[in-house]
JSON list of C-alpha atoms in Angstrom, two decimals:
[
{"chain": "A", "resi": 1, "resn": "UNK", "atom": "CA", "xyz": [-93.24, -12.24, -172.79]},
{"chain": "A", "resi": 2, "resn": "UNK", "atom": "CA", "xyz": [-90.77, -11.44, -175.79]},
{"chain": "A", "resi": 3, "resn": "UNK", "atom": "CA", "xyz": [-87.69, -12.37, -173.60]},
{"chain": "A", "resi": 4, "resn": "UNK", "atom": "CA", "xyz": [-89.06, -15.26, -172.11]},
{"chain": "A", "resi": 5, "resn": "UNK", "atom": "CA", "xyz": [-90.33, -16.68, -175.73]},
{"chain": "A", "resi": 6, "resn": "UNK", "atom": "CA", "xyz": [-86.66, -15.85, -176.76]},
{"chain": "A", "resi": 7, "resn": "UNK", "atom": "CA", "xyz": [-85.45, -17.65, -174.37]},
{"chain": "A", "resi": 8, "resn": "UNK", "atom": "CA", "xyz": [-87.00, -20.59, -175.12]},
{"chain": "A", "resi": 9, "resn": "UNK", "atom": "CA", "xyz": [-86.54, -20.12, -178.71]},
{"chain": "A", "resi": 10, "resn": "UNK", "atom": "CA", "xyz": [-82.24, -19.77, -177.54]},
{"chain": "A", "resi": 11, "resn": "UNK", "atom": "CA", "xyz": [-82.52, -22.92, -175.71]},
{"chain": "A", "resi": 12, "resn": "UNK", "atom": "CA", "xyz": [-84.42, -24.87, -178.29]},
{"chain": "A", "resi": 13, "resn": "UNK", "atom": "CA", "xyz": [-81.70, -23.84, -181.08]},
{"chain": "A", "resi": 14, "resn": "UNK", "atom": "CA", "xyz": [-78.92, -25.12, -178.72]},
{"chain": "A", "resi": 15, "resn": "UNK", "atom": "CA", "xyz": [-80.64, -28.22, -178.00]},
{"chain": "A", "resi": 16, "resn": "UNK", "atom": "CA", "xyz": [-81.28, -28.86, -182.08]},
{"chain": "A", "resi": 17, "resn": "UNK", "atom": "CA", "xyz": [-77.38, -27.57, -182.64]},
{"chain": "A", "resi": 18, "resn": "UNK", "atom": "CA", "xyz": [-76.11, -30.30, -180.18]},
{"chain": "A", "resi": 19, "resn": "UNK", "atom": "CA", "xyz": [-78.40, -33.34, -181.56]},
{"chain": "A", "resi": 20, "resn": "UNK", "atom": "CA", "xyz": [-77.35, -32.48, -184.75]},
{"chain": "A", "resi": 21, "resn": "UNK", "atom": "CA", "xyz": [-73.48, -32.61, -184.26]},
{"chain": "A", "resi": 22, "resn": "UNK", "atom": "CA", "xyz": [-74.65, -35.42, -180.83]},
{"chain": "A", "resi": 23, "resn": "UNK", "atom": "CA", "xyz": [-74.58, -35.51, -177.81]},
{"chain": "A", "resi": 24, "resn": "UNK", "atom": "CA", "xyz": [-72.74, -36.56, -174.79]},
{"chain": "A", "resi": 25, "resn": "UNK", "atom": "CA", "xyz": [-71.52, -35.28, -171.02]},
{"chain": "A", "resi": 26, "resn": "UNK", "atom": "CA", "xyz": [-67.94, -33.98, -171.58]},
{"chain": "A", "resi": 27, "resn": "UNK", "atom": "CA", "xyz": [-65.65, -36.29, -168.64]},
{"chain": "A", "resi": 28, "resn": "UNK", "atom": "CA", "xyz": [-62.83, -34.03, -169.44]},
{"chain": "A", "resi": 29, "resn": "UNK", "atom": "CA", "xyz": [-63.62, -30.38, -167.45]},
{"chain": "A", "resi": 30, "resn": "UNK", "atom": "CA", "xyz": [-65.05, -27.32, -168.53]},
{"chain": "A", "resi": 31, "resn": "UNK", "atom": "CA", "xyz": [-62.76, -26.70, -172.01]},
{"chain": "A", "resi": 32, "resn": "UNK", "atom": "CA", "xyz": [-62.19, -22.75, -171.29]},
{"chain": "A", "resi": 33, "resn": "UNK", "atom": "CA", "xyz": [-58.95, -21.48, -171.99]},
{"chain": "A", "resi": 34, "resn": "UNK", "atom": "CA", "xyz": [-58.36, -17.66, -171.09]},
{"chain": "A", "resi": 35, "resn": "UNK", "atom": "CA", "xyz": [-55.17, -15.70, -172.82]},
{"chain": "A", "resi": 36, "resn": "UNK", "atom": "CA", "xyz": [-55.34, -12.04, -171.79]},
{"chain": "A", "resi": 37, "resn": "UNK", "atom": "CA", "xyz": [-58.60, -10.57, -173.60]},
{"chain": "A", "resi": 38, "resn": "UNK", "atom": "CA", "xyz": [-59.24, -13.76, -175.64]},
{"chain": "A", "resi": 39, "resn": "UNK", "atom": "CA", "xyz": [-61.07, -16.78, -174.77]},
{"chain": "A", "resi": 40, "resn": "UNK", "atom": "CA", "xyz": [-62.08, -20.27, -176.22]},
{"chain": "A", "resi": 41, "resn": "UNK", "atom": "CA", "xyz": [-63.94, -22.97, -175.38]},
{"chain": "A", "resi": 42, "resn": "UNK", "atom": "CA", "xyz": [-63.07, -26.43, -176.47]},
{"chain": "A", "resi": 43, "resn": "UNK", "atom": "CA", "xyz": [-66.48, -28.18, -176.90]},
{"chain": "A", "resi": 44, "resn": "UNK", "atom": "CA", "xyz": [-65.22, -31.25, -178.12]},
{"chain": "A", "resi": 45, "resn": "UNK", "atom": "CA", "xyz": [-66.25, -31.16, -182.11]},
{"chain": "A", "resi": 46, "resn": "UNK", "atom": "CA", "xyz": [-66.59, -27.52, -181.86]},
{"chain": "A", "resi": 47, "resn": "UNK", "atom": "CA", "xyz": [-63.95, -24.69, -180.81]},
{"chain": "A", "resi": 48, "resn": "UNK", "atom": "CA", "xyz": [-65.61, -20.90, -179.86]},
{"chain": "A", "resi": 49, "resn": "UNK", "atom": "CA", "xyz": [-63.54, -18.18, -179.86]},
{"chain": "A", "resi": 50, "resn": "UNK", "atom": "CA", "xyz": [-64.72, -15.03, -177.90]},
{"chain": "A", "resi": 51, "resn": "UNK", "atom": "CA", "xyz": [-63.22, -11.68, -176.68]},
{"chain": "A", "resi": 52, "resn": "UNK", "atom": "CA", "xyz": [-63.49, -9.60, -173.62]},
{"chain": "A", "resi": 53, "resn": "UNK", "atom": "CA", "xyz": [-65.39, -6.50, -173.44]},
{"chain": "A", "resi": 54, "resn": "UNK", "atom": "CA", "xyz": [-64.95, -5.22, -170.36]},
{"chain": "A", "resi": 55, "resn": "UNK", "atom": "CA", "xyz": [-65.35, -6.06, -166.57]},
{"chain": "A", "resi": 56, "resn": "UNK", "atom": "CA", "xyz": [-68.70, -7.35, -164.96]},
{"chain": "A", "resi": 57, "resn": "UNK", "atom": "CA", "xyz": [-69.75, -7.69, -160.97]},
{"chain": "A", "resi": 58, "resn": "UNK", "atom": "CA", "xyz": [-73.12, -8.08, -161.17]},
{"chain": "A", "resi": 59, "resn": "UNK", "atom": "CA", "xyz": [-76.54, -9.84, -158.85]},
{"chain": "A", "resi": 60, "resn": "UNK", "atom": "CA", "xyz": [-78.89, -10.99, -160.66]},
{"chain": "A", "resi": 61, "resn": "UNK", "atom": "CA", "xyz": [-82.57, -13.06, -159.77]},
{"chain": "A", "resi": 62, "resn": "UNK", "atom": "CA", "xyz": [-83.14, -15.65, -161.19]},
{"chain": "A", "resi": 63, "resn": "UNK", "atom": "CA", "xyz": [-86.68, -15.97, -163.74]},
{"chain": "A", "resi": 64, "resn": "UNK", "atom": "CA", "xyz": [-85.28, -19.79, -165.42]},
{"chain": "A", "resi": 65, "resn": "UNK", "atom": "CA", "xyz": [-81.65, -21.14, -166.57]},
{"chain": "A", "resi": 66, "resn": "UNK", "atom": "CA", "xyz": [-80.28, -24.43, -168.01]},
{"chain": "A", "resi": 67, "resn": "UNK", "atom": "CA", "xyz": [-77.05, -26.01, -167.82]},
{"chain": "A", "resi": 68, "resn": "UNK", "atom": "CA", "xyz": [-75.49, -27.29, -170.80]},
{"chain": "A", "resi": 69, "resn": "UNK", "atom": "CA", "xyz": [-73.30, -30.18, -169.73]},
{"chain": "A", "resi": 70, "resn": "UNK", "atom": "CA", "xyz": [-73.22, -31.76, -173.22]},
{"chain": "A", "resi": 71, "resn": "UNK", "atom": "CA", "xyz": [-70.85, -32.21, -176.26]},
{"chain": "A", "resi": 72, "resn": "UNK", "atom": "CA", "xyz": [-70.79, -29.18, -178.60]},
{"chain": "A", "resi": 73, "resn": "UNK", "atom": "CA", "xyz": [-72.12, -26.61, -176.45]},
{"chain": "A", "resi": 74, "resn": "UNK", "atom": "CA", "xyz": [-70.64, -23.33, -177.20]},
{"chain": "A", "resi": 75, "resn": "UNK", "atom": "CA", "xyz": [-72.06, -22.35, -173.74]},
{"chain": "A", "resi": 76, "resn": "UNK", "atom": "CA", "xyz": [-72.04, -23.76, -170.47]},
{"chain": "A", "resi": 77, "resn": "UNK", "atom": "CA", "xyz": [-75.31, -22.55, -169.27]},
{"chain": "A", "resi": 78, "resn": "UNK", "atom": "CA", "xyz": [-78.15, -19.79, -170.15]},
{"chain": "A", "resi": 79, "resn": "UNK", "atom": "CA", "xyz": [-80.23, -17.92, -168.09]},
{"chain": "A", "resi": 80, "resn": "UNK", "atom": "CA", "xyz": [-82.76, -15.30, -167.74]},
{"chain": "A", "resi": 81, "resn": "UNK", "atom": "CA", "xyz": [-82.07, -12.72, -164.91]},
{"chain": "A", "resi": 82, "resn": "UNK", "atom": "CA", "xyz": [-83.09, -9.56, -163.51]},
{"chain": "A", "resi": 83, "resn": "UNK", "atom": "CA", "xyz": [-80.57, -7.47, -162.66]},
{"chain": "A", "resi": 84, "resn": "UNK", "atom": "CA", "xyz": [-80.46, -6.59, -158.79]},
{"chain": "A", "resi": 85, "resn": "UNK", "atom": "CA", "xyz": [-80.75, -3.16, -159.51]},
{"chain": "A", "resi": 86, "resn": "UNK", "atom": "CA", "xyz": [-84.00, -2.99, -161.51]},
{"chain": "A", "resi": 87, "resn": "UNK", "atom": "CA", "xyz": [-85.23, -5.81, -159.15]},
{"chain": "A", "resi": 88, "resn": "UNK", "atom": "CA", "xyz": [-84.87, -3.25, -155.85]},
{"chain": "A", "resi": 89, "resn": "UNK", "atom": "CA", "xyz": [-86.84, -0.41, -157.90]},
{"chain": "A", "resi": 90, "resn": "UNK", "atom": "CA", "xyz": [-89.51, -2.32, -159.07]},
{"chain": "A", "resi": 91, "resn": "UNK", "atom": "CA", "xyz": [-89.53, -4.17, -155.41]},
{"chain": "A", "resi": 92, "resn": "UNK", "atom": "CA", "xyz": [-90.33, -0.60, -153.92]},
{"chain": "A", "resi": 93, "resn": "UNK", "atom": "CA", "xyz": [-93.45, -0.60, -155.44]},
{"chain": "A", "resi": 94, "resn": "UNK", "atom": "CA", "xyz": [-94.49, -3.68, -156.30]},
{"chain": "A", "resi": 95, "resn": "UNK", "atom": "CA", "xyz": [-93.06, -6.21, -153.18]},
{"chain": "A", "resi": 96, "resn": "UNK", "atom": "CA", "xyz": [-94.56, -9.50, -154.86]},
{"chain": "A", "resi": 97, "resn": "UNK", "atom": "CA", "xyz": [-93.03, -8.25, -158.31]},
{"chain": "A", "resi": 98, "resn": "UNK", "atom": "CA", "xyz": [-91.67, -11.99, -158.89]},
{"chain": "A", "resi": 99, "resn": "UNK", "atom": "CA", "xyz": [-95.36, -14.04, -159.05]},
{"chain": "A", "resi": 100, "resn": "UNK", "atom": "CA", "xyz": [-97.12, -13.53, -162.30]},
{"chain": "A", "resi": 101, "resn": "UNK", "atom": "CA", "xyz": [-99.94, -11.87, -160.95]},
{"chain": "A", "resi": 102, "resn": "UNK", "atom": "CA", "xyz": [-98.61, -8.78, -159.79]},
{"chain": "A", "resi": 103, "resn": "UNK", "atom": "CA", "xyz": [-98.80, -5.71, -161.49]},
{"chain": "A", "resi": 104, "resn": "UNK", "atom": "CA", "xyz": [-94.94, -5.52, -161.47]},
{"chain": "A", "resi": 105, "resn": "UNK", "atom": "CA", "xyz": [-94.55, -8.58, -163.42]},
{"chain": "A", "resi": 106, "resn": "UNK", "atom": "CA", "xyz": [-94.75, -6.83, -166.38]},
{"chain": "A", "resi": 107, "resn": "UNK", "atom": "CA", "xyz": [-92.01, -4.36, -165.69]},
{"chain": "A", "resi": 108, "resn": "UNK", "atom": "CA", "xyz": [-89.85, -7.24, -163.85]},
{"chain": "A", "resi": 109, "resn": "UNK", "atom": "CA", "xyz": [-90.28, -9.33, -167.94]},
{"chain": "A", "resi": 110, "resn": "UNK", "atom": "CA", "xyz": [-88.90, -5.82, -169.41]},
{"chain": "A", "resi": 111, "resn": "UNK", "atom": "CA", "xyz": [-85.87, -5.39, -167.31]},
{"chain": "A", "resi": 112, "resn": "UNK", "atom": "CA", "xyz": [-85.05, -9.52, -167.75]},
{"chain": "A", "resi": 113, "resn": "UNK", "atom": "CA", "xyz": [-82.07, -10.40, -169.54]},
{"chain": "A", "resi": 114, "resn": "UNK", "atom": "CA", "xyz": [-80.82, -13.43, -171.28]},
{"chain": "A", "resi": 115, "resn": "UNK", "atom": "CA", "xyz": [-77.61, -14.96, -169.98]},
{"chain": "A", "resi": 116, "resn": "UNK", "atom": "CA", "xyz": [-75.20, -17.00, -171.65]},
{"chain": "A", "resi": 117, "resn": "UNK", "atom": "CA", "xyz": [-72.85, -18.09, -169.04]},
{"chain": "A", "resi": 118, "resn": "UNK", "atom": "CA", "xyz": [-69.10, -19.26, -170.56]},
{"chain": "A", "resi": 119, "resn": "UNK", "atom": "CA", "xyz": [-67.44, -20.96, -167.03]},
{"chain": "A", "resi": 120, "resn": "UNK", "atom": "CA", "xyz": [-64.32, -19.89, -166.55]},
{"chain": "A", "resi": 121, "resn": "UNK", "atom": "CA", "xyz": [-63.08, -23.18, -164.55]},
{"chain": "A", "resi": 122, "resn": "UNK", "atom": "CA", "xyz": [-65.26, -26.05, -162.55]},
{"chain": "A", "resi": 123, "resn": "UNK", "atom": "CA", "xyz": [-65.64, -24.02, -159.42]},
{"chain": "A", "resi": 124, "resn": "UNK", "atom": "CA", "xyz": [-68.28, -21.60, -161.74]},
{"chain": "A", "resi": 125, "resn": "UNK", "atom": "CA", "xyz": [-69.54, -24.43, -163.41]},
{"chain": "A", "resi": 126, "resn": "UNK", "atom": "CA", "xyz": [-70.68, -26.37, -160.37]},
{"chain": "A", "resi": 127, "resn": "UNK", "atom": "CA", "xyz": [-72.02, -22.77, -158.88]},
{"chain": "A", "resi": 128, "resn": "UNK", "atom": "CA", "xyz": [-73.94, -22.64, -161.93]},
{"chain": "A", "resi": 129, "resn": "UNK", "atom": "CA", "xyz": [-75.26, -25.91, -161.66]},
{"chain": "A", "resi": 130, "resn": "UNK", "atom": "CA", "xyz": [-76.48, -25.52, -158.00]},
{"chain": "A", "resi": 131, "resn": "UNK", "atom": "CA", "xyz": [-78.00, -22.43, -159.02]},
{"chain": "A", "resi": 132, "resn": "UNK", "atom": "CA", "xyz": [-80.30, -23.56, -161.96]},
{"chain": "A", "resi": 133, "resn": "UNK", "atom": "CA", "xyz": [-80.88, -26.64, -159.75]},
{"chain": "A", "resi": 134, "resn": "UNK", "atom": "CA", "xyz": [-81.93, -24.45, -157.13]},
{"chain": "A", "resi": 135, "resn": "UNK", "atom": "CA", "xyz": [-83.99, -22.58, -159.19]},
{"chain": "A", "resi": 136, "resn": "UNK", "atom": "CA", "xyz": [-86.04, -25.34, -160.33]},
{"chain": "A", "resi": 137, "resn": "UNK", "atom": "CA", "xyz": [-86.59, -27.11, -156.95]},
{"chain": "A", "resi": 138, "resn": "UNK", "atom": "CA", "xyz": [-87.87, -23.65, -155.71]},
{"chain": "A", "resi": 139, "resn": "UNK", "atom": "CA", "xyz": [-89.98, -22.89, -158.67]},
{"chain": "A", "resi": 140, "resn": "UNK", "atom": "CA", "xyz": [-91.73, -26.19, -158.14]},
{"chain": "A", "resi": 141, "resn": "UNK", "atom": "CA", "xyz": [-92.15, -25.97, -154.26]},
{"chain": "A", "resi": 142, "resn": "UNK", "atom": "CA", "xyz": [-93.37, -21.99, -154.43]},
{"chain": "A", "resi": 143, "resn": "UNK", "atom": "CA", "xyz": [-90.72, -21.45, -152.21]},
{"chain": "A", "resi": 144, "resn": "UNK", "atom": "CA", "xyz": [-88.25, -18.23, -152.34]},
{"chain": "A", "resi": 145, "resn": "UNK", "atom": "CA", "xyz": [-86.68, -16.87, -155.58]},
{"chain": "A", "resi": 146, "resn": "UNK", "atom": "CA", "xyz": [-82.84, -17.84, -156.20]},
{"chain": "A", "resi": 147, "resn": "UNK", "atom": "CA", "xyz": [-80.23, -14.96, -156.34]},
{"chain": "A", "resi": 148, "resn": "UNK", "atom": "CA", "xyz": [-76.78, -15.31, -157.83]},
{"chain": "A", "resi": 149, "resn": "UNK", "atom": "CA", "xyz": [-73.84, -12.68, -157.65]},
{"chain": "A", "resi": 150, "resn": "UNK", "atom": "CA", "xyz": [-71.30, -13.22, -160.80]},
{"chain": "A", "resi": 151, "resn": "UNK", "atom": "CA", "xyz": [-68.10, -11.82, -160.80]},
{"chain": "A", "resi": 152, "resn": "UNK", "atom": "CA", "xyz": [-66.47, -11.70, -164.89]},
{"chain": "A", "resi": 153, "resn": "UNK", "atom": "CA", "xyz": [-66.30, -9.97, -168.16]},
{"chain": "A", "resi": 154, "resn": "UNK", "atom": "CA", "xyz": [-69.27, -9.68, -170.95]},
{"chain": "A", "resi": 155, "resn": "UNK", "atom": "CA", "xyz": [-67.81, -11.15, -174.11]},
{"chain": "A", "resi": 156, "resn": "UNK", "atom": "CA", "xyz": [-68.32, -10.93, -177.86]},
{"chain": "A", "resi": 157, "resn": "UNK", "atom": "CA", "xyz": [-68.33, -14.23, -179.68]},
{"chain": "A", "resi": 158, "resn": "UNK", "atom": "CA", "xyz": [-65.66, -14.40, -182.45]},
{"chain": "A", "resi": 159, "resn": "UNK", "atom": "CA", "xyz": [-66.04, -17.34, -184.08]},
{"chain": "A", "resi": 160, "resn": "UNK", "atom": "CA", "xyz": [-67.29, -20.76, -184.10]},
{"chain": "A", "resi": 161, "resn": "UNK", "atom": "CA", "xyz": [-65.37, -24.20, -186.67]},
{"chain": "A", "resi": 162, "resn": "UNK", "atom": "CA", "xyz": [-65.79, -27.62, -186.74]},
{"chain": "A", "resi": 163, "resn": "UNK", "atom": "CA", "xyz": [-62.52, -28.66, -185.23]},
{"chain": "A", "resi": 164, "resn": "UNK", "atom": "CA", "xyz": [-62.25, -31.89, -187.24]},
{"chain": "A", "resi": 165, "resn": "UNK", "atom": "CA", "xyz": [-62.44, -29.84, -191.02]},
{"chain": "A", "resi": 166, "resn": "UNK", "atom": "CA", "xyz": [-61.88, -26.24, -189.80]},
{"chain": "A", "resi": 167, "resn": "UNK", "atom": "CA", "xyz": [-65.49, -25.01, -191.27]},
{"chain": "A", "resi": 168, "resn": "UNK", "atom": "CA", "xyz": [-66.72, -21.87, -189.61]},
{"chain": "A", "resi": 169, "resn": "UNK", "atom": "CA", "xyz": [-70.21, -21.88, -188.86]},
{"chain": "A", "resi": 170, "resn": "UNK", "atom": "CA", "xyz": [-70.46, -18.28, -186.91]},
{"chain": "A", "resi": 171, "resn": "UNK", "atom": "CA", "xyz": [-73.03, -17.52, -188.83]},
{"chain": "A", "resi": 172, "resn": "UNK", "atom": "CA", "xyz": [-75.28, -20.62, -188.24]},
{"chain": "A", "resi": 173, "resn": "UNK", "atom": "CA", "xyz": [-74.85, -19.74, -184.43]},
{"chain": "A", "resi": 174, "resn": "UNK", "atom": "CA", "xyz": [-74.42, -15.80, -184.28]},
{"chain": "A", "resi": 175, "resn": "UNK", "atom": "CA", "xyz": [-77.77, -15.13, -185.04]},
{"chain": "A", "resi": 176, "resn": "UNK", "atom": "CA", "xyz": [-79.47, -16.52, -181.59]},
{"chain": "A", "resi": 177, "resn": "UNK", "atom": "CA", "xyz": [-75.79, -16.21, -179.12]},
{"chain": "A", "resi": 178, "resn": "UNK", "atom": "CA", "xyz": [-75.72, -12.75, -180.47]},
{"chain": "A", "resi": 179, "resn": "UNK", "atom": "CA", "xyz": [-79.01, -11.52, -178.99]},
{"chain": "A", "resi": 180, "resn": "UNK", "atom": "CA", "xyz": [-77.93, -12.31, -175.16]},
{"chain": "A", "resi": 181, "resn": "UNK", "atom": "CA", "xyz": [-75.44, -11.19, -173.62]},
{"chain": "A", "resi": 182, "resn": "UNK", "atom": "CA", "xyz": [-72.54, -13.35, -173.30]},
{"chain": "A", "resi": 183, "resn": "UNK", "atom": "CA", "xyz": [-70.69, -13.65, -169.81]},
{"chain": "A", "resi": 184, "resn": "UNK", "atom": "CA", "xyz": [-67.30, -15.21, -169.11]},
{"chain": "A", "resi": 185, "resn": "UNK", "atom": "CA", "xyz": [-68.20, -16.51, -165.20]},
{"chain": "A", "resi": 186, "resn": "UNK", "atom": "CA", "xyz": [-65.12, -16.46, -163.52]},
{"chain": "A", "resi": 187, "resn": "UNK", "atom": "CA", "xyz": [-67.10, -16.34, -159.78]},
{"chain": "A", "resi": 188, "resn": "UNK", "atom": "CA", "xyz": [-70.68, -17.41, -159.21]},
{"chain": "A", "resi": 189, "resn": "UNK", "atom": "CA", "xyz": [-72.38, -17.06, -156.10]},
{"chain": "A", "resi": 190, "resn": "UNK", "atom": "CA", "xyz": [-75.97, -17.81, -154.61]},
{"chain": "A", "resi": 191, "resn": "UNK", "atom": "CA", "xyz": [-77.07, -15.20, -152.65]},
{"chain": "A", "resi": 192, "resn": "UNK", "atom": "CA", "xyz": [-80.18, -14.54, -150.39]},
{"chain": "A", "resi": 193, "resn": "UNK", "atom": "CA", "xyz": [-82.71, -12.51, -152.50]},
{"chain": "A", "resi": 194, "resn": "UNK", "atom": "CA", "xyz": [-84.13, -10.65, -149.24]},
{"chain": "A", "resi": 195, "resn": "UNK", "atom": "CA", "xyz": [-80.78, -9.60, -148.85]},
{"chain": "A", "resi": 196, "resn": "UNK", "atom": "CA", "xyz": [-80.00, -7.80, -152.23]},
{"chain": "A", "resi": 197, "resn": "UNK", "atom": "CA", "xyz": [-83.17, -6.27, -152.24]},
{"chain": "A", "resi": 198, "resn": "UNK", "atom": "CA", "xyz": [-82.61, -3.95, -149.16]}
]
């Protein structure tokens, strides 16, 4: 319930950020620039810096997400998901792990992590978005559970200015960005659940 709540509380603060600063769909691409081990993101009033960490292949299901498609977002999207290999252990016990009701619910919330998804081009940006949208339109119909596979590199945010005045204001942003675990997306795929769990 702790991750969940945080996740809320994440996608609140980016929502307040963005109002604050305004808001507005971006017409010029996804703003990610990639040299070597560093990476950026142009987010129209805003520049992020962030560095790579390491590699990442990972499947994850999906338990929420949001795409942020607006002016000043430092990420592209957010998302809470279980990673495919705690998913297939509790699965072995618990098969209905994913409803609410099961006892494996509980152990599924544990294992969830937050997401913050930095597109590497428009190809995993629109993946992203068919995801989340996918997501949602299953939530609502009780129909299957949404699966992606990413292919990437965790990162480690940097820093964050103002472009216009240079001000840094890491530290007004650190706090919540900091406690997920940042992604550079440079493949996203939707995969069949059913499928990753065997």
């Amino acid at each position: 319930m702790g991750r969940f709540f945080f996740f809320i509380l994440l996608v609140g603060t980016g929502w307040f950020l963005l109002n604050v600063i305004g808001v507005s769909i971006d017409p010029r691409g996804v703003g990610t620039k990639i040299e070597g081990r560093n990476v950026s993101l142009d987010a129209d009033q805003l520049e992020a810096r962030y560095s790579v960490v390491g590699s990442l292949h990972e499947s994850y299901m999906l338990f929420g997400g949001d795409v942020q498609q607006r002016r000043n977002s430092i990420t592209h999207a957010t998302a809470a998901g279980l990673p495919i290999f705690n998913a297939r252990a509790i699965s072995a016990v618990y098969p209905d792990f994913h409803m609410c009701k099961s006892p494996g619910a509980k152990q599924a919330m544990n294992h969830t992590k937050t997401l913050s998804f930095i597109a590497a081009d428009r190809a995993a940006l629109n993946s992203l978005i068919e995801a989340v949208d996918l997501f949602k339109e299953r939530l609502q119909s009780g129909g299957e559970r949404t699966c992606i596979s990413v292919t990437g590199a965790p990162l480690s945010l940097e820093s964050v200015r103002v472009v216009e005045n240079g001000a840094d204001i890491t530290r007004d942003v650190a706090g919540a960005i900091n406690q997920t675990q940042l992604v550079l997306a440079q493949s996203v795929q939707i995969q069949d659940c059913q499928s990753l769990l065997h």
